[in-house]
Amino acid sequence: MSVEIDLRGKVAIVTGSSSGLGRSIAEYLSMAGASVVINYRKEKDKADEITQQILKNGGKAICVQADVSKIDDVQRLFETTDQQLGPADILVNNAGIDGKRQMCGDDDPAEWERVIGINLLGPYYCTREAVKRMTVKKSGVIINITSDHEFVPWSGYSAYSSSKAGLSMFTKTLAQEVAENNIRVISVAPGAIKTPINEDVWGNPDSLRDLLKKVAMPRLGEVDDIGKAVAFLCSDLASYITGVTLPVDGGMLLYPDFKHGG
Ligand code: BGC
């Protein structure tokens, strides 16, 4: 007997999947057999490229532009999916931004609102559309991509950290609401993963050294570390997991500096 991640027959929407974590998540869900919706806001070429690649590999995929911070765009994203693939069984709320580094009091409130719009309102808008459909089917999985910064404060990024902590509480509250309809809701908290979002950090030897000190394992994360974890959580192998956060961070939350004394 062997065990496999089997998502054949499932329809999955992955927001922000033209690059970074979202792209790997979409690839893994497709490799497990799901039909995937590649969603992008601006990166049309990259989104087209990954869609074509999935089709070439024998998978099923469509590509839909939508800004998740706009409620009308989100409605269109779900209606297009209904028409072309069928109602979503899986939603991965992945689209997110760090925003500009800014200290409270010496900041631009519009930037705070932009981060909250994409990172917190976006998942809320998408989730309410998903829940309507999953409730009819009495089955579904919603994955919210948070961050280790749902736990760890990050100076200069109060909007980002607050959005991720808020998203984590949304996961728990929603999981309680929808469990009776066999819908699971889980947060995945990536640590320091090499993506375009933090390229300025890992692309510079000094800041890379500093970042590595914050990770217990001797490497940064790769996008596929997240893709694999999400595919598992979406599958029946995780059938009794809901309302929790899974950190995927190589031990960033272990306070690795304490290895050298307290
Ligand atoms: C951020 C990255 C950062 C990492 C560790 C992530 O949530 O998006 O920019 O490197 O947390 O601090």
PDB file of C-alpha atoms and ligand atoms in Angstrom:
ATOM      1  CA  MET A   1       0.000   0.000   0.000  1.00  0.00           C
ATOM      2  CA  SER A   2       1.218   3.482  -0.701  1.00  0.00           C
ATOM      3  CA  VAL A   3       0.007   6.885   0.382  1.00  0.00           C
ATOM      4  CA  GLU A   4      -0.304   9.788  -2.002  1.00  0.00           C
ATOM      5  CA  ILE A   5      -1.628  13.310  -2.037  1.00  0.00           C
ATOM      6  CA  ASP A   6      -4.663  12.987  -4.280  1.00  0.00           C
ATOM      7  CA  LEU A   7      -6.554  16.118  -5.315  1.00  0.00           C
ATOM      8  CA  ARG A   8      -8.007  14.737  -8.556  1.00  0.00           C
ATOM      9  CA  GLY A   9     -11.409  16.275  -9.358  1.00  0.00           C
ATOM     10  CA  LYS A  10     -10.827  19.301  -7.109  1.00  0.00           C
ATOM     11  CA  VAL A  11     -10.893  22.928  -8.245  1.00  0.00           C
ATOM     12  CA  ALA A  12      -8.385  25.195  -6.500  1.00  0.00           C
ATOM     13  CA  ILE A  13      -8.061  28.973  -6.582  1.00  0.00           C
ATOM     14  CA  VAL A  14      -4.619  30.258  -5.566  1.00  0.00           C
ATOM     15  CA  THR A  15      -4.503  34.038  -5.228  1.00  0.00           C
ATOM     16  CA  GLY A  16      -1.288  35.765  -6.243  1.00  0.00           C
ATOM     17  CA  SER A  17       0.048  32.727  -8.064  1.00  0.00           C
ATOM     18  CA  SER A  18       2.024  34.380 -10.856  1.00  0.00           C
ATOM     19  CA  SER A  19       5.237  34.142  -8.804  1.00  0.00           C
ATOM     20  CA  GLY A  20       6.793  33.259  -5.453  1.00  0.00           C
ATOM     21  CA  LEU A  21       4.943  31.047  -2.973  1.00  0.00           C
ATOM     22  CA  GLY A  22       1.680  31.141  -4.934  1.00  0.00           C
ATOM     23  CA  ARG A  23       3.309  29.767  -8.033  1.00  0.00           C
ATOM     24  CA  SER A  24       4.779  26.790  -6.197  1.00  0.00           C
ATOM     25  CA  ILE A  25       1.491  26.156  -4.379  1.00  0.00           C
ATOM     26  CA  ALA A  26      -0.376  26.127  -7.707  1.00  0.00           C
ATOM     27  CA  GLU A  27       2.203  23.754  -9.196  1.00  0.00           C
ATOM     28  CA  TYR A  28       1.963  21.304  -6.296  1.00  0.00           C
ATOM     29  CA  LEU A  29      -1.843  21.345  -6.279  1.00  0.00           C
ATOM     30  CA  SER A  30      -1.768  20.681 -10.010  1.00  0.00           C
ATOM     31  CA  MET A  31       0.738  17.838  -9.604  1.00  0.00           C
ATOM     32  CA  ALA A  32      -1.685  16.332  -7.058  1.00  0.00           C
ATOM     33  CA  GLY A  33      -4.403  16.418  -9.732  1.00  0.00           C
ATOM     34  CA  ALA A  34      -6.377  19.595  -8.964  1.00  0.00           C
ATOM     35  CA  SER A  35      -7.558  22.016 -11.654  1.00  0.00           C
ATOM     36  CA  VAL A  36      -6.042  25.350 -10.699  1.00  0.00           C
ATOM     37  CA  VAL A  37      -6.895  28.991 -11.133  1.00  0.00           C
ATOM     38  CA  ILE A  38      -3.796  31.136 -11.550  1.00  0.00           C
ATOM     39  CA  ASN A  39      -4.736  34.553 -10.220  1.00  0.00           C
ATOM     40  CA  TYR A  40      -2.642  37.657 -10.718  1.00  0.00           C
ATOM     41  CA  ARG A  41      -3.038  41.394 -10.279  1.00  0.00           C
ATOM     42  CA  LYS A  42      -0.410  42.864 -12.615  1.00  0.00           C
ATOM     43  CA  GLU A  43       2.005  40.144 -13.783  1.00  0.00           C
ATOM     44  CA  LYS A  44       0.044  38.906 -16.812  1.00  0.00           C
ATOM     45  CA  ASP A  45       3.048  37.485 -18.663  1.00  0.00           C
ATOM     46  CA  LYS A  46       4.259  35.456 -15.703  1.00  0.00           C
ATOM     47  CA  ALA A  47       0.729  34.208 -14.988  1.00  0.00           C
ATOM     48  CA  ASP A  48       0.284  33.156 -18.631  1.00  0.00           C
ATOM     49  CA  GLU A  49       3.621  31.374 -18.540  1.00  0.00           C
ATOM     50  CA  ILE A  50       2.793  29.241 -15.497  1.00  0.00           C
ATOM     51  CA  THR A  51      -0.682  28.468 -16.873  1.00  0.00           C
ATOM     52  CA  GLN A  52       0.869  27.261 -20.131  1.00  0.00           C
ATOM     53  CA  GLN A  53       3.428  25.220 -18.249  1.00  0.00           C
ATOM     54  CA  ILE A  54       0.724  23.439 -16.234  1.00  0.00           C
ATOM     55  CA  LEU A  55      -1.235  22.699 -19.420  1.00  0.00           C
ATOM     56  CA  LYS A  56       1.917  21.382 -21.096  1.00  0.00           C
ATOM     57  CA  ASN A  57       2.493  19.046 -18.156  1.00  0.00           C
ATOM     58  CA  GLY A  58      -0.985  17.579 -18.633  1.00  0.00           C
ATOM     59  CA  GLY A  59      -2.716  19.578 -15.888  1.00  0.00           C
ATOM     60  CA  LYS A  60      -5.778  21.797 -16.091  1.00  0.00           C
ATOM     61  CA  ALA A  61      -5.454  25.521 -15.418  1.00  0.00           C
ATOM     62  CA  ILE A  62      -6.996  28.880 -16.209  1.00  0.00           C
ATOM     63  CA  CYS A  63      -5.598  32.328 -15.620  1.00  0.00           C
ATOM     64  CA  VAL A  64      -7.750  35.128 -14.130  1.00  0.00           C
ATOM     65  CA  GLN A  65      -6.784  38.733 -13.408  1.00  0.00           C
ATOM     66  CA  ALA A  66      -8.269  40.117 -10.171  1.00  0.00           C
ATOM     67  CA  ASP A  67      -7.155  42.475  -7.435  1.00  0.00           C
ATOM     68  CA  VAL A  68      -8.210  40.686  -4.236  1.00  0.00           C
ATOM     69  CA  SER A  69      -8.576  43.975  -2.382  1.00  0.00           C
ATOM     70  CA  LYS A  70     -11.511  44.844  -4.678  1.00  0.00           C
ATOM     71  CA  ILE A  71     -14.744  43.074  -3.870  1.00  0.00           C
ATOM     72  CA  ASP A  72     -16.064  43.240  -7.456  1.00  0.00           C
ATOM     73  CA  ASP A  73     -12.858  41.724  -8.832  1.00  0.00           C
ATOM     74  CA  VAL A  74     -13.153  38.884  -6.330  1.00  0.00           C
ATOM     75  CA  GLN A  75     -16.726  38.167  -7.341  1.00  0.00           C
ATOM     76  CA  ARG A  76     -15.641  38.018 -10.981  1.00  0.00           C
ATOM     77  CA  LEU A  77     -12.761  35.672 -10.053  1.00  0.00           C
ATOM     78  CA  PHE A  78     -15.168  33.188  -8.472  1.00  0.00           C
ATOM     79  CA  GLU A  79     -17.831  33.499 -11.191  1.00  0.00           C
ATOM     80  CA  THR A  80     -15.243  32.914 -13.929  1.00  0.00           C
ATOM     81  CA  THR A  81     -14.056  29.846 -12.034  1.00  0.00           C
ATOM     82  CA  ASP A  82     -17.652  28.576 -11.688  1.00  0.00           C
ATOM     83  CA  GLN A  83     -18.164  28.905 -15.434  1.00  0.00           C
ATOM     84  CA  GLN A  84     -14.851  27.479 -16.618  1.00  0.00           C
ATOM     85  CA  LEU A  85     -13.921  24.835 -14.038  1.00  0.00           C
ATOM     86  CA  GLY A  86     -16.808  24.582 -11.573  1.00  0.00           C
ATOM     87  CA  PRO A  87     -17.142  25.903  -8.018  1.00  0.00           C
ATOM     88  CA  ALA A  88     -13.965  26.005  -5.941  1.00  0.00           C
ATOM     89  CA  ASP A  89     -13.196  23.136  -3.543  1.00  0.00           C
ATOM     90  CA  ILE A  90      -9.943  24.713  -2.384  1.00  0.00           C
ATOM     91  CA  LEU A  91      -9.046  28.358  -1.803  1.00  0.00           C
ATOM     92  CA  VAL A  92      -5.502  29.417  -0.991  1.00  0.00           C
ATOM     93  CA  ASN A  93      -5.401  33.024   0.185  1.00  0.00           C
ATOM     94  CA  ASN A  94      -1.803  33.659  -0.761  1.00  0.00           C
ATOM     95  CA  ALA A  95      -1.690  37.133  -2.349  1.00  0.00           C
ATOM     96  CA  GLY A  96       0.149  39.493  -0.033  1.00  0.00           C
ATOM     97  CA  ILE A  97       2.611  42.349   0.264  1.00  0.00           C
ATOM     98  CA  ASP A  98       5.102  43.482   2.921  1.00  0.00           C
ATOM     99  CA  GLY A  99       4.447  47.149   2.204  1.00  0.00           C
ATOM    100  CA  LYS A 100       6.955  49.951   2.715  1.00  0.00           C
ATOM    101  CA  ARG A 101       9.059  49.952   5.889  1.00  0.00           C
ATOM    102  CA  GLN A 102       7.689  52.814   7.979  1.00  0.00           C
ATOM    103  CA  MET A 103       7.612  53.745  11.662  1.00  0.00           C
ATOM    104  CA  CYS A 104       4.263  54.615  13.208  1.00  0.00           C
ATOM    105  CA  GLY A 105       3.856  58.378  13.521  1.00  0.00           C
ATOM    106  CA  ASP A 106       6.293  58.986  10.706  1.00  0.00           C
ATOM    107  CA  ASP A 107       4.260  57.107   8.139  1.00  0.00           C
ATOM    108  CA  ASP A 108       1.645  57.305   5.436  1.00  0.00           C
ATOM    109  CA  PRO A 109      -1.729  55.931   6.553  1.00  0.00           C
ATOM    110  CA  ALA A 110      -2.589  55.134   2.925  1.00  0.00           C
ATOM    111  CA  GLU A 111       0.243  52.589   2.923  1.00  0.00           C
ATOM    112  CA  TRP A 112      -1.131  50.907   6.080  1.00  0.00           C
ATOM    113  CA  GLU A 113      -4.538  50.729   4.407  1.00  0.00           C
ATOM    114  CA  ARG A 114      -3.031  49.272   1.218  1.00  0.00           C
ATOM    115  CA  VAL A 115      -1.356  46.433   3.146  1.00  0.00           C
ATOM    116  CA  ILE A 116      -4.507  45.658   5.139  1.00  0.00           C
ATOM    117  CA  GLY A 117      -6.561  45.825   1.921  1.00  0.00           C
ATOM    118  CA  ILE A 118      -4.519  43.154   0.152  1.00  0.00           C
ATOM    119  CA  ASN A 119      -3.445  40.988   3.116  1.00  0.00           C
ATOM    120  CA  LEU A 120      -6.594  40.973   5.258  1.00  0.00           C
ATOM    121  CA  LEU A 121      -9.620  42.312   3.370  1.00  0.00           C
ATOM    122  CA  GLY A 122      -8.547  40.302   0.300  1.00  0.00           C
ATOM    123  CA  PRO A 123      -8.696  36.918   2.089  1.00  0.00           C
ATOM    124  CA  TYR A 124     -11.995  37.946   3.690  1.00  0.00           C
ATOM    125  CA  TYR A 125     -13.565  38.868   0.311  1.00  0.00           C
ATOM    126  CA  CYS A 126     -12.322  35.618  -1.264  1.00  0.00           C
ATOM    127  CA  THR A 127     -13.324  33.466   1.677  1.00  0.00           C
ATOM    128  CA  ARG A 128     -16.934  34.641   1.749  1.00  0.00           C
ATOM    129  CA  GLU A 129     -17.306  33.678  -1.918  1.00  0.00           C
ATOM    130  CA  ALA A 130     -15.638  30.311  -1.257  1.00  0.00           C
ATOM    131  CA  VAL A 131     -17.747  29.552   1.817  1.00  0.00           C
ATOM    132  CA  LYS A 132     -20.992  30.139  -0.126  1.00  0.00           C
ATOM    133  CA  ARG A 133     -19.966  27.456  -2.612  1.00  0.00           C
ATOM    134  CA  MET A 134     -18.346  25.024  -0.153  1.00  0.00           C
ATOM    135  CA  THR A 135     -21.403  25.119   2.109  1.00  0.00           C
ATOM    136  CA  VAL A 136     -23.523  23.801  -0.772  1.00  0.00           C
ATOM    137  CA  LYS A 137     -21.033  20.977  -1.360  1.00  0.00           C
ATOM    138  CA  LYS A 138     -20.567  20.357   2.366  1.00  0.00           C
ATOM    139  CA  SER A 139     -16.835  20.143   1.790  1.00  0.00           C
ATOM    140  CA  GLY A 140     -13.866  22.412   1.223  1.00  0.00           C
ATOM    141  CA  VAL A 141     -10.458  23.610   2.368  1.00  0.00           C
ATOM    142  CA  ILE A 142      -9.325  27.183   2.870  1.00  0.00           C
ATOM    143  CA  ILE A 143      -5.640  27.881   3.448  1.00  0.00           C
ATOM    144  CA  ASN A 144      -4.535  31.310   4.630  1.00  0.00           C
ATOM    145  CA  ILE A 145      -0.894  32.105   4.046  1.00  0.00           C
ATOM    146  CA  THR A 146       0.176  34.149   7.052  1.00  0.00           C
ATOM    147  CA  SER A 147       3.800  34.503   8.197  1.00  0.00           C
ATOM    148  CA  ASP A 148       5.959  33.911  11.263  1.00  0.00           C
ATOM    149  CA  HIS A 149       5.070  37.578  11.804  1.00  0.00           C
ATOM    150  CA  GLU A 150       1.623  36.500  12.932  1.00  0.00           C
ATOM    151  CA  PHE A 151       3.608  35.655  16.125  1.00  0.00           C
ATOM    152  CA  VAL A 152       6.798  37.736  15.910  1.00  0.00           C
ATOM    153  CA  PRO A 153       6.689  41.549  16.009  1.00  0.00           C
ATOM    154  CA  TRP A 154       8.574  43.255  13.174  1.00  0.00           C
ATOM    155  CA  SER A 155       9.634  46.861  13.625  1.00  0.00           C
ATOM    156  CA  GLY A 156       8.689  49.054  10.673  1.00  0.00           C
ATOM    157  CA  TYR A 157       6.155  46.522   9.430  1.00  0.00           C
ATOM    158  CA  SER A 158       3.267  47.028  11.834  1.00  0.00           C
ATOM    159  CA  ALA A 159       0.692  46.879   9.041  1.00  0.00           C
ATOM    160  CA  TYR A 160       2.109  43.603   7.714  1.00  0.00           C
ATOM    161  CA  SER A 161       2.423  41.960  11.147  1.00  0.00           C
ATOM    162  CA  SER A 162      -1.039  43.139  12.175  1.00  0.00           C
ATOM    163  CA  SER A 163      -2.556  41.886   8.932  1.00  0.00           C
ATOM    164  CA  LYS A 164      -1.015  38.444   9.457  1.00  0.00           C
ATOM    165  CA  ALA A 165      -2.042  38.216  13.129  1.00  0.00           C
ATOM    166  CA  GLY A 166      -5.540  39.310  12.078  1.00  0.00           C
ATOM    167  CA  LEU A 167      -5.610  36.685   9.341  1.00  0.00           C
ATOM    168  CA  SER A 168      -4.630  34.037  11.871  1.00  0.00           C
ATOM    169  CA  MET A 169      -7.597  34.935  14.082  1.00  0.00           C
ATOM    170  CA  PHE A 170      -9.815  34.940  10.995  1.00  0.00           C
ATOM    171  CA  THR A 171      -8.649  31.345  10.352  1.00  0.00           C
ATOM    172  CA  LYS A 172      -9.614  30.247  13.851  1.00  0.00           C
ATOM    173  CA  THR A 173     -12.943  32.057  13.974  1.00  0.00           C
ATOM    174  CA  LEU A 174     -13.972  30.900  10.534  1.00  0.00           C
ATOM    175  CA  ALA A 175     -12.875  27.322  11.255  1.00  0.00           C
ATOM    176  CA  GLN A 176     -15.287  27.332  14.179  1.00  0.00           C
ATOM    177  CA  GLU A 177     -18.101  28.720  11.981  1.00  0.00           C
ATOM    178  CA  VAL A 178     -17.776  26.268   9.099  1.00  0.00           C
ATOM    179  CA  ALA A 179     -16.578  23.013  10.687  1.00  0.00           C
ATOM    180  CA  GLU A 180     -20.139  21.629  10.755  1.00  0.00           C
ATOM    181  CA  ASN A 181     -20.183  21.851   6.961  1.00  0.00           C
ATOM    182  CA  ASN A 182     -16.992  19.830   6.662  1.00  0.00           C
ATOM    183  CA  ILE A 183     -14.937  22.866   5.630  1.00  0.00           C
ATOM    184  CA  ARG A 184     -11.408  23.037   7.070  1.00  0.00           C
ATOM    185  CA  VAL A 185      -9.560  26.331   7.516  1.00  0.00           C
ATOM    186  CA  ILE A 186      -5.833  26.375   8.212  1.00  0.00           C
ATOM    187  CA  SER A 187      -3.075  28.979   8.313  1.00  0.00           C
ATOM    188  CA  VAL A 188       0.392  28.271   6.960  1.00  0.00           C
ATOM    189  CA  ALA A 189       3.046  30.578   8.385  1.00  0.00           C
ATOM    190  CA  PRO A 190       6.149  30.750   6.205  1.00  0.00           C
ATOM    191  CA  GLY A 191       9.380  31.980   7.743  1.00  0.00           C
ATOM    192  CA  ALA A 192      12.200  33.333   5.618  1.00  0.00           C
ATOM    193  CA  ILE A 193      11.518  31.879   2.192  1.00  0.00           C
ATOM    194  CA  LYS A 194      13.467  33.051  -0.870  1.00  0.00           C
ATOM    195  CA  THR A 195      10.870  34.906  -2.941  1.00  0.00           C
ATOM    196  CA  PRO A 196      10.738  38.229  -4.811  1.00  0.00           C
ATOM    197  CA  ILE A 197       9.164  39.821  -1.684  1.00  0.00           C
ATOM    198  CA  ASN A 198      12.461  39.673   0.257  1.00  0.00           C
ATOM    199  CA  GLU A 199      14.987  39.541  -2.566  1.00  0.00           C
ATOM    200  CA  ASP A 200      16.591  42.758  -1.321  1.00  0.00           C
ATOM    201  CA  VAL A 201      17.452  40.898   1.911  1.00  0.00           C
ATOM    202  CA  TRP A 202      18.701  37.504   0.663  1.00  0.00           C
ATOM    203  CA  GLY A 203      20.331  39.141  -2.362  1.00  0.00           C
ATOM    204  CA  ASN A 204      22.746  41.059  -0.135  1.00  0.00           C
ATOM    205  CA  PRO A 205      25.493  39.030   1.679  1.00  0.00           C
ATOM    206  CA  ASP A 206      25.354  41.069   4.945  1.00  0.00           C
ATOM    207  CA  SER A 207      21.598  40.983   5.338  1.00  0.00           C
ATOM    208  CA  LEU A 208      21.521  37.318   4.267  1.00  0.00           C
ATOM    209  CA  ARG A 209      23.983  36.474   7.075  1.00  0.00           C
ATOM    210  CA  ASP A 210      21.792  38.352   9.551  1.00  0.00           C
ATOM    211  CA  LEU A 211      18.650  36.589   8.332  1.00  0.00           C
ATOM    212  CA  LEU A 212      20.255  33.137   8.533  1.00  0.00           C
ATOM    213  CA  LYS A 213      21.051  33.774  12.219  1.00  0.00           C
ATOM    214  CA  LYS A 214      17.296  33.924  12.759  1.00  0.00           C
ATOM    215  CA  VAL A 215      16.678  30.453  11.297  1.00  0.00           C
ATOM    216  CA  ALA A 216      17.508  27.240  13.220  1.00  0.00           C
ATOM    217  CA  MET A 217      18.070  25.099  10.133  1.00  0.00           C
ATOM    218  CA  PRO A 218      21.149  26.040   8.109  1.00  0.00           C
ATOM    219  CA  ARG A 219      19.289  27.463   5.115  1.00  0.00           C
ATOM    220  CA  LEU A 220      16.525  29.795   4.005  1.00  0.00           C
ATOM    221  CA  GLY A 221      13.288  28.230   2.835  1.00  0.00           C
ATOM    222  CA  GLU A 222      12.532  27.480  -0.801  1.00  0.00           C
ATOM    223  CA  VAL A 223       9.103  28.128  -2.320  1.00  0.00           C
ATOM    224  CA  ASP A 224       8.591  24.379  -2.745  1.00  0.00           C
ATOM    225  CA  ASP A 225       8.787  23.922   1.042  1.00  0.00           C
ATOM    226  CA  ILE A 226       5.505  25.833   1.142  1.00  0.00           C
ATOM    227  CA  GLY A 227       3.966  24.223  -1.979  1.00  0.00           C
ATOM    228  CA  LYS A 228       4.413  20.743  -0.483  1.00  0.00           C
ATOM    229  CA  ALA A 229       2.963  21.684   2.904  1.00  0.00           C
ATOM    230  CA  VAL A 230      -0.106  23.300   1.337  1.00  0.00           C
ATOM    231  CA  ALA A 231      -0.750  20.303  -0.944  1.00  0.00           C
ATOM    232  CA  PHE A 232      -0.681  18.007   2.083  1.00  0.00           C
ATOM    233  CA  LEU A 233      -3.021  20.231   4.111  1.00  0.00           C
ATOM    234  CA  CYS A 234      -5.516  20.424   1.221  1.00  0.00           C
ATOM    235  CA  SER A 235      -5.651  16.640   0.930  1.00  0.00           C
ATOM    236  CA  ASP A 236      -7.502  13.971   2.871  1.00  0.00           C
ATOM    237  CA  LEU A 237      -4.222  13.112   4.563  1.00  0.00           C
ATOM    238  CA  ALA A 238      -4.969  16.177   6.712  1.00  0.00           C
ATOM    239  CA  SER A 239      -8.687  15.381   7.087  1.00  0.00           C
ATOM    240  CA  TYR A 240      -8.897  16.157  10.829  1.00  0.00           C
ATOM    241  CA  ILE A 241      -6.753  19.305  10.898  1.00  0.00           C
ATOM    242  CA  THR A 242      -8.541  22.630  11.176  1.00  0.00           C
ATOM    243  CA  GLY A 243      -8.299  26.013  12.898  1.00  0.00           C
ATOM    244  CA  VAL A 244      -4.546  25.977  13.497  1.00  0.00           C
ATOM    245  CA  THR A 245      -1.387  27.530  12.101  1.00  0.00           C
ATOM    246  CA  LEU A 246       1.365  25.343  10.697  1.00  0.00           C
ATOM    247  CA  PRO A 247       4.663  27.253  10.741  1.00  0.00           C
ATOM    248  CA  VAL A 248       6.874  26.229   7.809  1.00  0.00           C
ATOM    249  CA  ASP A 249       9.991  28.092   8.795  1.00  0.00           C
ATOM    250  CA  GLY A 250      12.985  25.817   9.425  1.00  0.00           C
ATOM    251  CA  GLY A 251      12.698  26.607  13.131  1.00  0.00           C
ATOM    252  CA  MET A 252      12.594  30.414  13.043  1.00  0.00           C
ATOM    253  CA  LEU A 253      10.149  30.350  15.957  1.00  0.00           C
ATOM    254  CA  LEU A 254      12.628  28.361  18.084  1.00  0.00           C
ATOM    255  CA  TYR A 255      14.536  31.554  19.023  1.00  0.00           C
ATOM    256  CA  PRO A 256      17.764  30.050  17.567  1.00  0.00           C
ATOM    257  CA  ASP A 257      19.934  32.698  19.287  1.00  0.00           C
ATOM    258  CA  PHE A 258      19.248  30.930  22.594  1.00  0.00           C
ATOM    259  CA  LYS A 259      21.423  28.068  21.382  1.00  0.00           C
ATOM    260  CA  HIS A 260      24.349  30.157  22.577  1.00  0.00           C
ATOM    261  CA  GLY A 261      23.159  30.739  26.159  1.00  0.00           C
ATOM    262  CA  GLY A 262      20.473  32.671  27.949  1.00  0.00           C
TER     263      GLY A 262
HETATM  264  C1  BGC B   1       8.429  38.310   5.047  1.00  0.00           C
HETATM  265  C2  BGC B   1       9.852  38.258   4.587  1.00  0.00           C
HETATM  266  C3  BGC B   1      10.769  38.042   5.785  1.00  0.00           C
HETATM  267  C4  BGC B   1      10.298  36.860   6.596  1.00  0.00           C
HETATM  268  C5  BGC B   1      11.138  36.681   7.842  1.00  0.00           C
HETATM  269  C6  BGC B   1       8.117  37.089   5.847  1.00  0.00           C
HETATM  270  O1  BGC B   1       6.809  37.114   6.288  1.00  0.00           O
HETATM  271  O2  BGC B   1       7.582  38.393   3.924  1.00  0.00           O
HETATM  272  O3  BGC B   1      10.185  39.455   3.932  1.00  0.00           O
HETATM  273  O4  BGC B   1      12.090  37.802   5.332  1.00  0.00           O
HETATM  274  O5  BGC B   1       8.959  37.030   6.961  1.00  0.00           O
HETATM  275  O6  BGC B   1      11.239  37.854   8.588  1.00  0.00           O
END
